[in-house]
mmCIF file of C-alpha atoms and ligand atoms in Angstrom:
data_model
loop_
_atom_site.group_PDB
_atom_site.id
_atom_site.type_symbol
_atom_site.label_atom_id
_atom_site.label_comp_id
_atom_site.label_asym_id
_atom_site.label_seq_id
_atom_site.Cartn_x
_atom_site.Cartn_y
_atom_site.Cartn_z
ATOM 1 C CA MET A 18 22.730 23.962 -22.990
ATOM 2 C CA PRO A 19 25.770 21.422 -22.829
ATOM 3 C CA THR A 20 25.169 18.152 -24.391
ATOM 4 C CA ALA A 21 25.813 16.201 -20.806
ATOM 5 C CA GLN A 22 23.098 18.682 -19.368
ATOM 6 C CA ARG A 23 20.315 17.942 -21.736
ATOM 7 C CA ALA A 24 20.963 14.239 -21.424
ATOM 8 C CA ILE A 25 20.499 14.365 -17.765
ATOM 9 C CA ARG A 26 17.149 16.439 -18.593
ATOM 10 C CA ARG A 27 16.066 13.610 -20.854
ATOM 11 C CA ILE A 28 15.959 10.945 -17.806
ATOM 12 C CA PRO A 29 12.331 10.671 -16.812
ATOM 13 C CA ILE A 30 12.262 10.985 -13.200
ATOM 14 C CA PRO A 31 10.422 7.898 -11.330
ATOM 15 C CA PRO A 32 7.464 8.864 -9.072
ATOM 16 C CA PRO A 33 7.959 8.456 -5.650
ATOM 17 C CA MET A 34 7.395 4.727 -4.684
ATOM 18 C CA LEU A 35 4.461 3.832 -2.473
ATOM 19 C CA ARG A 36 5.600 2.608 0.814
ATOM 20 C CA ALA A 37 3.670 0.265 3.131
ATOM 21 C CA GLY A 38 5.429 0.071 6.772
ATOM 22 C CA LEU A 39 5.078 -3.245 8.396
ATOM 23 C CA ILE A 40 4.181 -2.096 12.007
ATOM 24 C CA GLY A 41 2.837 -4.459 15.427
ATOM 25 C CA LEU A 42 4.294 -5.418 18.740
ATOM 26 C CA PRO A 43 7.227 -7.022 19.230
ATOM 27 C CA SER A 44 7.747 -10.783 17.738
ATOM 28 C CA THR A 45 4.602 -10.656 15.836
ATOM 29 C CA GLY A 46 5.964 -11.940 12.349
ATOM 30 C CA LYS A 47 6.605 -8.753 11.001
ATOM 31 C CA THR A 48 10.614 -9.796 9.668
ATOM 32 C CA THR A 49 9.307 -13.173 8.803
ATOM 33 C CA LEU A 50 6.597 -11.655 6.543
ATOM 34 C CA PHE A 51 9.060 -9.071 5.148
ATOM 35 C CA ARG A 52 11.309 -11.566 3.913
ATOM 36 C CA LEU A 53 8.564 -13.709 2.620
ATOM 37 C CA MET A 54 7.138 -10.486 0.311
ATOM 38 C CA THR A 55 9.943 -8.762 -0.679
ATOM 39 C CA SER A 56 12.996 -9.153 -2.841
ATOM 40 C CA ALA A 57 15.145 -7.851 -0.095
ATOM 41 C CA ARG A 58 17.460 -10.663 1.155
ATOM 42 C CA GLU A 59 18.426 -8.798 4.614
ATOM 43 C CA ALA A 60 15.709 -8.182 7.138
ATOM 44 C CA ALA A 61 15.791 -5.283 9.778
ATOM 45 C CA LYS A 62 17.929 -5.555 12.910
ATOM 46 C CA GLY A 63 17.339 -3.045 15.480
ATOM 47 C CA GLY A 64 20.494 -1.411 17.358
ATOM 48 C CA HIS A 65 22.892 1.512 17.672
ATOM 49 C CA GLY A 66 19.915 3.640 19.460
ATOM 50 C CA LYS A 67 18.179 4.281 16.438
ATOM 51 C CA ALA A 68 15.129 2.664 14.180
ATOM 52 C CA GLU A 69 16.280 1.231 11.013
ATOM 53 C CA ALA A 70 13.996 0.771 8.099
ATOM 54 C CA HIS A 71 14.846 -2.101 5.571
ATOM 55 C CA VAL A 72 12.757 -1.633 2.287
ATOM 56 C CA GLY A 73 11.801 -4.302 -0.321
ATOM 57 C CA ILE A 74 10.019 -4.481 -3.566
ATOM 58 C CA SER A 75 6.910 -6.995 -3.987
ATOM 59 C CA ARG A 76 5.230 -7.713 -7.085
ATOM 60 C CA VAL A 77 2.031 -7.122 -6.926
ATOM 61 C CA PRO A 78 -0.145 -10.343 -8.152
ATOM 62 C CA ASP A 79 -2.918 -9.376 -11.142
ATOM 63 C CA ALA A 80 -4.854 -12.137 -12.630
ATOM 64 C CA ARG A 81 -5.600 -9.849 -15.482
ATOM 65 C CA LEU A 82 -1.915 -9.385 -16.262
ATOM 66 C CA ASP A 83 -1.286 -12.966 -16.444
ATOM 67 C CA ALA A 84 -4.439 -13.437 -18.526
ATOM 68 C CA LEU A 85 -2.911 -10.836 -21.248
ATOM 69 C CA ALA A 86 0.594 -12.401 -20.846
ATOM 70 C CA ALA A 87 -1.119 -15.770 -22.017
ATOM 71 C CA MET A 88 -3.174 -13.842 -24.924
ATOM 72 C CA PHE A 89 0.173 -11.699 -26.184
ATOM 73 C CA ASN A 90 2.968 -14.248 -25.726
ATOM 74 C CA PRO A 91 5.056 -11.581 -24.651
ATOM 75 C CA ARG A 92 8.816 -11.482 -24.157
ATOM 76 C CA LYS A 93 8.297 -10.301 -20.543
ATOM 77 C CA HIS A 94 5.324 -9.327 -18.404
ATOM 78 C CA THR A 95 5.971 -6.710 -15.438
ATOM 79 C CA PRO A 96 3.416 -6.278 -12.543
ATOM 80 C CA ALA A 97 3.035 -3.258 -10.561
ATOM 81 C CA THR A 98 5.217 -3.112 -7.526
ATOM 82 C CA VAL A 99 4.586 -1.950 -3.964
ATOM 83 C CA GLU A 100 7.490 -1.067 -1.263
ATOM 84 C CA PHE A 101 7.156 -2.506 1.989
ATOM 85 C CA ALA A 102 9.541 -0.667 5.139
ATOM 86 C CA ASP A 103 10.188 -3.459 8.024
ATOM 87 C CA ILE A 104 11.302 -1.395 10.960
ATOM 88 C CA ALA A 105 13.493 -2.551 13.512
ATOM 89 C CA LEU A 106 13.360 -0.604 17.119
ATOM 90 C CA PRO A 107 16.616 -0.216 18.891
ATOM 91 C CA GLY A 108 17.457 -3.357 21.203
ATOM 92 C CA GLY A 109 15.559 -5.618 19.379
ATOM 93 C CA SER A 110 12.511 -7.796 20.443
ATOM 94 C CA GLY A 111 12.362 -8.487 24.008
ATOM 95 C CA ALA A 112 10.691 -7.085 27.089
ATOM 96 C CA ARG A 113 9.243 -3.537 25.048
ATOM 97 C CA ASP A 114 5.791 -3.874 25.341
ATOM 98 C CA LEU A 115 5.029 -0.512 23.857
ATOM 99 C CA VAL A 116 6.082 0.516 20.364
ATOM 100 C CA ASP A 117 8.016 3.723 18.742
ATOM 101 C CA VAL A 118 5.462 4.517 16.816
ATOM 102 C CA ALA A 119 7.254 7.749 15.247
ATOM 103 C CA PRO A 120 9.388 6.051 12.439
ATOM 104 C CA PHE A 121 6.059 5.294 10.618
ATOM 105 C CA ARG A 122 5.146 8.745 10.000
ATOM 106 C CA ASN A 123 6.165 8.914 6.451
ATOM 107 C CA ALA A 124 4.559 5.315 5.402
ATOM 108 C CA ASP A 125 1.596 5.843 2.807
ATOM 109 C CA ALA A 126 -0.287 3.099 4.456
ATOM 110 C CA LEU A 127 0.404 0.524 7.736
ATOM 111 C CA VAL A 128 0.209 -3.069 7.665
ATOM 112 C CA GLN A 129 -0.240 -4.392 11.113
ATOM 113 C CA VAL A 130 1.032 -7.677 11.969
ATOM 114 C CA VAL A 131 -1.016 -8.972 15.079
ATOM 115 C CA ARG A 132 0.141 -12.200 16.482
ATOM 116 C CA ALA A 133 -2.413 -15.117 16.976
ATOM 117 C CA PHE A 134 0.103 -18.203 16.745
ATOM 118 C CA ARG A 135 0.920 -19.571 20.182
ATOM 119 C CA ASP A 136 4.374 -21.172 20.043
ATOM 120 C CA PRO A 137 5.434 -20.947 23.979
ATOM 121 C CA SER A 138 9.157 -20.740 22.689
ATOM 122 C CA VAL A 139 8.668 -16.973 20.929
ATOM 123 C CA PRO A 140 7.589 -15.126 24.363
ATOM 124 C CA HIS A 141 4.891 -12.359 24.016
ATOM 125 C CA PRO A 142 5.340 -9.263 25.780
ATOM 126 C CA SER A 143 1.989 -9.276 27.336
ATOM 127 C CA GLY A 144 2.321 -12.938 28.407
ATOM 128 C CA SER A 145 -0.750 -14.133 26.575
ATOM 129 C CA ILE A 146 -2.021 -14.694 23.319
ATOM 130 C CA ASP A 147 -5.127 -12.413 22.601
ATOM 131 C CA PRO A 148 -5.133 -10.475 19.106
ATOM 132 C CA ALA A 149 -7.884 -8.204 19.786
ATOM 133 C CA ARG A 150 -6.340 -6.631 22.789
ATOM 134 C CA ASP A 151 -2.861 -6.364 20.938
ATOM 135 C CA ALA A 152 -4.898 -4.604 17.748
ATOM 136 C CA GLN A 153 -6.586 -2.245 20.291
ATOM 137 C CA ALA A 154 -3.000 -1.527 21.896
ATOM 138 C CA MET A 155 -1.719 -0.289 18.780
ATOM 139 C CA ALA A 156 -4.836 1.413 17.820
ATOM 140 C CA ASP A 157 -4.227 3.373 20.825
ATOM 141 C CA GLU A 158 -0.652 3.964 20.469
ATOM 142 C CA LEU A 159 -1.463 5.441 17.226
ATOM 143 C CA ILE A 160 -4.110 7.639 18.432
ATOM 144 C CA LEU A 161 -2.389 8.805 21.335
ATOM 145 C CA ALA A 162 0.747 10.150 19.285
ATOM 146 C CA ASP A 163 -1.691 11.955 17.162
ATOM 147 C CA LEU A 164 -3.524 13.448 20.044
ATOM 148 C CA GLY A 165 -0.151 14.676 20.887
ATOM 149 C CA ILE A 166 0.429 16.459 17.426
ATOM 150 C CA VAL A 167 -3.025 17.693 17.259
ATOM 151 C CA GLU A 168 -2.609 19.473 21.093
ATOM 152 C CA LYS A 169 0.625 21.055 20.594
ATOM 153 C CA ARG A 170 -0.702 22.444 16.944
ATOM 154 C CA LEU A 171 -3.918 23.695 19.041
ATOM 155 C CA ASP A 172 -1.698 25.288 21.533
ATOM 156 C CA ARG A 173 0.106 27.518 19.134
ATOM 157 C CA LEU A 174 -2.752 28.122 16.706
ATOM 158 C CA ALA A 175 -4.859 29.413 19.665
ATOM 159 C CA ARG A 176 -1.569 32.067 19.978
ATOM 160 C CA ASP A 177 -1.449 32.684 16.510
ATOM 161 C CA LEU A 178 -5.147 33.114 15.898
ATOM 162 C CA LYS A 179 -4.986 36.108 18.871
ATOM 163 C CA LYS A 180 -2.759 37.856 16.573
ATOM 164 C CA SER A 181 -3.815 37.338 12.984
ATOM 165 C CA PRO A 182 -7.073 35.606 12.646
ATOM 166 C CA THR A 183 -7.030 34.680 9.343
ATOM 167 C CA ALA A 184 -9.716 32.298 7.551
ATOM 168 C CA ASP A 185 -6.977 29.914 6.943
ATOM 169 C CA LEU A 186 -6.061 29.383 10.461
ATOM 170 C CA LYS A 187 -9.447 29.490 11.556
ATOM 171 C CA ARG A 188 -10.436 26.673 9.193
ATOM 172 C CA GLU A 189 -7.231 24.625 10.373
ATOM 173 C CA HIS A 190 -8.319 25.261 14.296
ATOM 174 C CA GLU A 191 -11.904 23.968 13.450
ATOM 175 C CA ILE A 192 -10.596 20.678 11.831
ATOM 176 C CA LEU A 193 -8.360 19.899 14.338
ATOM 177 C CA VAL A 194 -11.013 20.505 17.038
ATOM 178 C CA GLN A 195 -12.912 17.739 15.197
ATOM 179 C CA CYS A 196 -9.845 15.798 15.131
ATOM 180 C CA GLN A 197 -8.991 16.218 18.868
ATOM 181 C CA ASP A 198 -12.779 15.190 19.357
ATOM 182 C CA ALA A 199 -12.459 11.886 17.451
ATOM 183 C CA LEU A 200 -9.084 10.796 18.906
ATOM 184 C CA GLU A 201 -10.343 11.601 22.405
ATOM 185 C CA ASN A 202 -13.269 9.305 21.704
ATOM 186 C CA GLY A 203 -10.987 6.769 20.729
ATOM 187 C CA ARG A 204 -11.598 7.010 17.097
ATOM 188 C CA PRO A 205 -8.804 6.855 14.317
ATOM 189 C CA LEU A 206 -8.358 10.020 12.254
ATOM 190 C CA ARG A 207 -9.299 7.710 9.163
ATOM 191 C CA THR A 208 -12.614 7.342 10.384
ATOM 192 C CA LEU A 209 -13.241 11.494 9.881
ATOM 193 C CA GLY A 210 -13.561 10.623 6.061
ATOM 194 C CA LEU A 211 -12.095 14.273 5.232
ATOM 195 C CA SER A 212 -11.502 15.386 1.819
ATOM 196 C CA GLY A 213 -10.407 17.909 -0.346
ATOM 197 C CA ASP A 214 -8.510 21.108 1.052
ATOM 198 C CA ASP A 215 -9.509 19.564 4.408
ATOM 199 C CA LEU A 216 -7.688 16.709 3.988
ATOM 200 C CA LYS A 217 -4.554 18.666 2.228
ATOM 201 C CA ARG A 218 -4.296 21.024 5.330
ATOM 202 C CA LEU A 219 -3.847 17.917 7.467
ATOM 203 C CA ARG A 220 -1.457 16.268 5.248
ATOM 204 C CA GLY A 221 1.551 17.821 6.793
ATOM 205 C CA PHE A 222 1.168 16.293 10.175
ATOM 206 C CA GLN A 223 1.336 12.881 8.722
ATOM 207 C CA PHE A 224 -1.040 11.651 11.016
ATOM 208 C CA LEU A 225 -0.568 7.756 11.696
ATOM 209 C CA SER A 226 -4.408 7.093 12.425
ATOM 210 C CA ALA A 227 -5.270 8.702 9.501
ATOM 211 C CA LYS A 228 -3.203 6.301 7.107
ATOM 212 C CA PRO A 229 -4.720 3.282 5.479
ATOM 213 C CA MET A 230 -4.234 0.085 7.700
ATOM 214 C CA LEU A 231 -4.114 -3.781 6.420
ATOM 215 C CA LEU A 232 -4.376 -5.884 9.308
ATOM 216 C CA VAL A 233 -2.393 -9.244 8.997
ATOM 217 C CA LEU A 234 -3.549 -11.859 11.502
ATOM 218 C CA ASN A 235 -0.828 -14.436 11.913
ATOM 219 C CA VAL A 236 -2.430 -17.491 12.871
ATOM 220 C CA ASP A 237 -1.151 -20.304 14.487
ATOM 221 C CA GLU A 238 0.086 -23.758 12.217
ATOM 222 C CA GLY A 239 -2.639 -25.505 13.923
ATOM 223 C CA ASP A 240 -5.563 -23.335 13.059
ATOM 224 C CA ILE A 241 -4.568 -23.326 9.205
ATOM 225 C CA GLY A 242 -7.931 -25.359 8.604
ATOM 226 C CA ALA A 243 -9.683 -22.286 9.833
ATOM 227 C CA LEU A 244 -8.076 -19.281 8.094
ATOM 228 C CA ASP A 245 -11.269 -17.860 6.274
ATOM 229 C CA SER A 246 -13.041 -17.352 9.751
ATOM 230 C CA ALA A 247 -9.910 -16.847 11.352
ATOM 231 C CA ILE A 248 -10.355 -12.543 11.697
ATOM 232 C CA ALA A 249 -14.037 -13.228 13.086
ATOM 233 C CA SER A 250 -12.763 -15.164 15.913
ATOM 234 C CA ALA A 251 -9.907 -13.338 16.650
ATOM 235 C CA GLY A 252 -12.221 -10.381 17.180
ATOM 236 C CA LEU A 253 -11.015 -8.312 14.554
ATOM 237 C CA GLU A 254 -13.891 -7.309 12.700
ATOM 238 C CA ARG A 255 -14.566 -3.995 14.473
ATOM 239 C CA PHE A 256 -10.928 -2.949 13.249
ATOM 240 C CA VAL A 257 -12.279 -2.968 9.961
ATOM 241 C CA GLU A 258 -14.070 0.244 9.020
ATOM 242 C CA GLY A 259 -14.833 1.713 5.543
ATOM 243 C CA THR A 260 -12.708 1.465 2.425
ATOM 244 C CA ALA A 261 -9.245 2.419 4.363
ATOM 245 C CA THR A 262 -8.657 -0.861 6.342
ATOM 246 C CA ARG A 263 -8.950 -4.468 5.496
ATOM 247 C CA ALA A 264 -7.945 -7.615 7.543
ATOM 248 C CA VAL A 265 -6.018 -10.797 5.903
ATOM 249 C CA ALA A 266 -5.129 -13.905 7.718
ATOM 250 C CA LEU A 267 -1.981 -16.167 6.910
ATOM 251 C CA CYS A 268 0.215 -18.206 8.872
ATOM 252 C CA ALA A 269 3.732 -17.130 8.618
ATOM 253 C CA LYS A 270 5.344 -20.296 9.382
ATOM 254 C CA ILE A 271 3.665 -21.926 6.802
ATOM 255 C CA GLU A 272 4.407 -19.332 4.199
ATOM 256 C CA LEU A 273 7.912 -20.022 5.105
ATOM 257 C CA GLU A 274 7.638 -23.892 4.141
ATOM 258 C CA ILE A 275 5.471 -23.209 1.195
ATOM 259 C CA ALA A 276 8.545 -20.753 -0.005
ATOM 260 C CA GLU A 277 11.235 -23.113 0.067
ATOM 261 C CA LEU A 278 9.448 -26.262 -1.787
ATOM 262 C CA GLU A 279 9.551 -26.438 -5.483
ATOM 263 C CA PRO A 280 6.089 -25.004 -7.182
ATOM 264 C CA ALA A 281 4.673 -28.635 -7.805
ATOM 265 C CA ASP A 282 5.419 -29.435 -4.339
ATOM 266 C CA ALA A 283 4.319 -26.379 -2.937
ATOM 267 C CA ALA A 284 0.952 -26.859 -4.703
ATOM 268 C CA ALA A 285 0.521 -30.648 -3.153
ATOM 269 C CA PHE A 286 1.469 -29.184 0.299
ATOM 270 C CA LEU A 287 -1.074 -26.134 -0.257
ATOM 271 C CA ALA A 288 -3.629 -28.779 -1.320
ATOM 272 C CA ASP A 289 -2.896 -30.832 1.981
ATOM 273 C CA LEU A 290 -3.666 -28.270 4.010
ATOM 274 C CA GLY A 291 -7.127 -27.576 2.062
ATOM 275 C CA LEU A 292 -5.469 -24.199 0.487
ATOM 276 C CA THR A 293 -5.497 -23.190 -3.053
ATOM 277 C CA GLU A 294 -3.255 -20.388 -2.932
ATOM 278 C CA SER A 295 -0.140 -18.843 -0.712
ATOM 279 C CA ALA A 296 -1.821 -15.677 1.185
ATOM 280 C CA LEU A 297 1.336 -13.644 0.657
ATOM 281 C CA GLY A 298 -0.184 -12.338 -2.564
ATOM 282 C CA ARG A 299 -3.453 -11.536 -1.110
ATOM 283 C CA VAL A 300 -1.755 -9.202 1.753
ATOM 284 C CA ILE A 301 0.303 -7.442 -1.480
ATOM 285 C CA ARG A 302 -2.610 -6.983 -3.245
ATOM 286 C CA ALA A 303 -4.252 -5.769 -0.520
ATOM 287 C CA SER A 304 -1.786 -3.075 0.751
ATOM 288 C CA TYR A 305 -1.619 -1.873 -2.844
ATOM 289 C CA ASP A 306 -5.389 -1.538 -3.232
ATOM 290 C CA LEU A 307 -5.323 0.431 0.090
ATOM 291 C CA LEU A 308 -3.083 3.131 -1.276
ATOM 292 C CA GLY A 309 -5.325 4.110 -3.777
ATOM 293 C CA TYR A 310 -3.608 2.975 -6.685
ATOM 294 C CA MET A 311 -4.873 1.121 -9.656
ATOM 295 C CA SER A 312 -3.375 -0.266 -12.594
ATOM 296 C CA PHE A 313 -3.553 0.343 -16.541
ATOM 297 C CA PHE A 314 -1.911 -1.898 -18.773
ATOM 298 C CA THR A 315 0.485 -1.912 -22.011
ATOM 299 C CA VAL A 316 0.678 -4.671 -24.329
ATOM 300 C CA GLY A 317 2.435 -6.341 -27.104
ATOM 301 C CA GLU A 318 4.878 -8.885 -28.052
ATOM 302 C CA ASP A 319 7.980 -7.520 -26.273
ATOM 303 C CA GLU A 320 6.128 -6.792 -23.145
ATOM 304 C CA CYS A 321 2.669 -6.880 -21.407
ATOM 305 C CA ARG A 322 2.966 -4.391 -17.974
ATOM 306 C CA ALA A 323 1.083 -2.777 -15.417
ATOM 307 C CA TRP A 324 1.076 0.507 -14.534
ATOM 308 C CA SER A 325 0.140 2.132 -11.280
ATOM 309 C CA ILE A 326 -1.340 5.707 -11.120
ATOM 310 C CA PRO A 327 -3.776 7.066 -8.450
ATOM 311 C CA ALA A 328 -7.288 6.858 -9.309
ATOM 312 C CA GLY A 329 -8.817 10.165 -11.142
ATOM 313 C CA THR A 330 -5.679 10.300 -13.278
ATOM 314 C CA GLY A 331 -6.000 11.971 -16.799
ATOM 315 C CA ALA A 332 -4.586 10.028 -19.890
ATOM 316 C CA GLN A 333 -1.704 12.636 -20.868
ATOM 317 C CA LEU A 334 -0.367 12.191 -17.337
ATOM 318 C CA ALA A 335 -0.776 8.328 -17.289
ATOM 319 C CA ALA A 336 1.354 8.666 -20.252
ATOM 320 C CA GLY A 337 4.101 10.018 -18.160
ATOM 321 C CA GLU A 338 4.155 6.914 -15.889
ATOM 322 C CA ILE A 339 5.903 5.162 -18.914
ATOM 323 C CA HIS A 340 7.963 7.869 -20.227
ATOM 324 C CA SER A 341 8.093 11.584 -20.357
ATOM 325 C CA ASP A 342 8.660 11.820 -24.062
ATOM 326 C CA ILE A 343 5.074 10.098 -24.432
ATOM 327 C CA GLN A 344 3.708 12.790 -21.999
ATOM 328 C CA ARG A 345 5.314 15.524 -24.021
ATOM 329 C CA GLY A 346 4.275 14.396 -27.005
ATOM 330 C CA PHE A 347 0.700 13.012 -26.193
ATOM 331 C CA ILE A 348 -1.541 13.073 -29.189
ATOM 332 C CA ARG A 349 -4.334 10.460 -28.453
ATOM 333 C CA ALA A 350 -4.645 7.728 -26.281
ATOM 334 C CA GLU A 351 -6.147 4.415 -28.064
ATOM 335 C CA VAL A 352 -8.206 2.407 -24.954
ATOM 336 C CA VAL A 353 -10.040 -0.728 -24.817
ATOM 337 C CA HIS A 354 -10.913 -2.193 -21.312
ATOM 338 C CA TYR A 355 -9.523 -5.486 -20.166
ATOM 339 C CA ASP A 356 -13.154 -6.893 -19.456
ATOM 340 C CA THR A 357 -13.854 -5.698 -23.111
ATOM 341 C CA LEU A 358 -10.751 -7.727 -24.389
ATOM 342 C CA THR A 359 -11.547 -10.821 -22.961
ATOM 343 C CA ALA A 360 -15.067 -10.534 -23.747
ATOM 344 C CA ARG A 361 -14.154 -10.101 -27.443
ATOM 345 C CA GLY A 362 -11.128 -12.526 -27.158
ATOM 346 C CA SER A 363 -8.969 -10.319 -29.531
ATOM 347 C CA MET A 364 -7.642 -6.661 -30.103
ATOM 348 C CA ALA A 365 -8.904 -7.356 -33.936
ATOM 349 C CA ALA A 366 -12.456 -8.121 -32.643
ATOM 350 C CA CYS A 367 -12.620 -5.131 -30.471
ATOM 351 C CA LYS A 368 -11.516 -2.740 -33.518
ATOM 352 C CA ASP A 369 -14.163 -4.474 -35.557
ATOM 353 C CA HIS A 370 -16.750 -3.650 -33.028
ATOM 354 C CA GLY A 371 -15.412 -0.170 -32.787
ATOM 355 C CA GLU A 372 -14.494 -0.869 -29.060
ATOM 356 C CA PHE A 373 -10.900 0.546 -29.294
ATOM 357 C CA ARG A 374 -11.859 4.262 -28.607
ATOM 358 C CA LEU A 375 -9.691 7.259 -29.174
ATOM 359 C CA GLU A 376 -9.405 9.183 -26.152
ATOM 360 C CA GLY A 377 -7.993 12.648 -25.468
ATOM 361 C CA LYS A 378 -5.591 13.925 -22.784
ATOM 362 C CA GLU A 379 -8.475 14.796 -20.013
ATOM 363 C CA TYR A 380 -9.772 11.308 -20.468
ATOM 364 C CA VAL A 381 -9.803 9.678 -16.954
ATOM 365 C CA VAL A 382 -7.996 6.330 -16.920
ATOM 366 C CA ARG A 383 -10.141 3.643 -15.602
ATOM 367 C CA ASP A 384 -8.731 0.229 -13.343
ATOM 368 C CA GLY A 385 -8.166 -2.099 -15.959
ATOM 369 C CA ASP A 386 -7.690 0.361 -19.298
ATOM 370 C CA ILE A 387 -5.529 -1.429 -21.853
ATOM 371 C CA ILE A 388 -3.547 1.690 -23.527
ATOM 372 C CA ASN A 389 -1.507 2.463 -26.337
ATOM 373 C CA PHE A 390 -0.298 5.942 -26.463
ATOM 374 C CA ARG A 391 0.019 7.830 -29.851
ATOM 375 C CA HIS A 392 2.886 10.181 -29.277
ATOM 376 C CA ALA A 393 5.052 12.748 -31.329
ATOM 377 C CA THR A 394 8.721 11.908 -31.326
HETATM 378 N N1 GTP B 27 5.065 -20.778 15.509
HETATM 379 C C1 GTP B 27 5.247 -19.704 14.847
HETATM 380 N N2 GTP B 27 6.380 -18.912 14.994
HETATM 381 C C2 GTP B 27 6.574 -17.553 14.096
HETATM 382 C C3 GTP B 27 5.344 -17.600 13.301
HETATM 383 N N3 GTP B 27 5.685 -16.414 12.780
HETATM 384 C C4 GTP B 27 7.091 -15.707 13.289
HETATM 385 N N4 GTP B 27 7.077 -16.613 14.081
HETATM 386 C C5 GTP B 27 8.357 -16.713 14.954
HETATM 387 O O1 GTP B 27 8.600 -15.712 15.934
HETATM 388 C C6 GTP B 27 9.696 -14.960 16.076
HETATM 389 C C7 GTP B 27 9.603 -13.328 15.872
HETATM 390 O O2 GTP B 27 9.219 -13.377 14.606
HETATM 391 P P1 GTP B 27 9.934 -12.208 13.401
HETATM 392 O O3 GTP B 27 9.410 -12.419 12.081
HETATM 393 O O4 GTP B 27 11.092 -11.715 13.936
HETATM 394 O O5 GTP B 27 8.971 -10.974 14.373
HETATM 395 P P2 GTP B 27 9.096 -9.633 13.923
HETATM 396 O O6 GTP B 27 7.949 -8.985 14.252
HETATM 397 O O7 GTP B 27 9.936 -9.013 13.016
HETATM 398 O O8 GTP B 27 9.933 -9.262 15.588
HETATM 399 P P3 GTP B 27 10.393 -7.925 15.995
HETATM 400 O O9 GTP B 27 11.141 -7.118 14.923
HETATM 401 O O10 GTP B 27 11.975 -8.535 16.901
HETATM 402 O O11 GTP B 27 9.581 -7.254 17.016
HETATM 403 C C8 GTP B 27 10.617 -15.791 15.375
HETATM 404 O O12 GTP B 27 11.260 -16.821 16.024
HETATM 405 C C9 GTP B 27 9.583 -16.578 14.232
HETATM 406 O O13 GTP B 27 10.248 -17.686 13.875
HETATM 407 C C10 GTP B 27 4.347 -18.138 13.099
HETATM 408 O O14 GTP B 27 3.286 -18.198 12.297
HETATM 409 N N5 GTP B 27 4.194 -19.184 13.773
HETATM 410 MG MG1 MG B 28 11.594 -7.861 12.868
#
């Protein structure tokens, strides 16, 4: 093999970034939030007759990584990341009261920004402020879009089943009828709780109402004192079903002000408002959790780092997250859990108590595991 080709083969292929799409009615604060949460300098501007996506990366806050960094004092510490997409629709905001949901099909999760701020200088397409109405309108929109796809596929399946009634097609038909029933009754597909092969069968359709969803309620600056009860007062609790949905309240305008202050001034400003922290971290963290990912850590003097893997990942595959060479040459994983380390106080104490375990390639990595991979080079 020519040297250049071999060199290319050795470059580890980064895993696909998990992407959360910011969705919501016009002028709810999506772009403001996107700018605040990500490293992207430019925000999305619609135009030229098609939707434009802008993507930015956010660092996922993790108190455990901060504690590890304090313990190991590494040259750098690197958090997990999540990608956000802000999609601007053609024509910019204005009179549209419906949202084109198609550009969100390839997002792994949706972050729906719901307006509660009252500012009369920002017109609302429906003429009044009503978060529960808007959240319902968006939910209906996603359900309708999915129903369109289900009905089209069912028509097609009915014809195919006449020609060749295979077990596979029959099962697909059964599940899609279940989906149709849920959607016609106004229930998002994520509430069906499908799993295994059934879930795989549906993946290709990229159903919007099946995606995990985070509701972000953008409250009025005047209501910042009642942030904790904002979700309930806005009537949004009924949209939070099961593990695949969450809701967080924040005020984008105040977050914007915090972001412009020096850290010491920001802390004083937050304290004045009766808050302990900016809410942006909570939005990023909740988005990351909804994506179904978890973190394991590597520690050392050089770097303490959080790595993202889907729940259920084995140790050898997890090693591949760091480098394909470590995955290929995997021998053993030395594992201690974060909670054990913090309870014992040091790696040495964990070793003394036999809590630094040796695990094989099939070991299912847990959220919060600290791992040192032994590998052949
Ligand atoms: N008063 C107030 N204004 C806000 C708040 N958040 C956003 N805005 C304003 O609302 C307007 C729309 O904000 P954007 O962030 O552009 O909203 P968007 O959802 O991206 O809008 P489109 O992409 O055009 O649909 C801007 O003028 C913002 O300054 C808030 O919390 N309070
Ligand atoms: Mg925008």
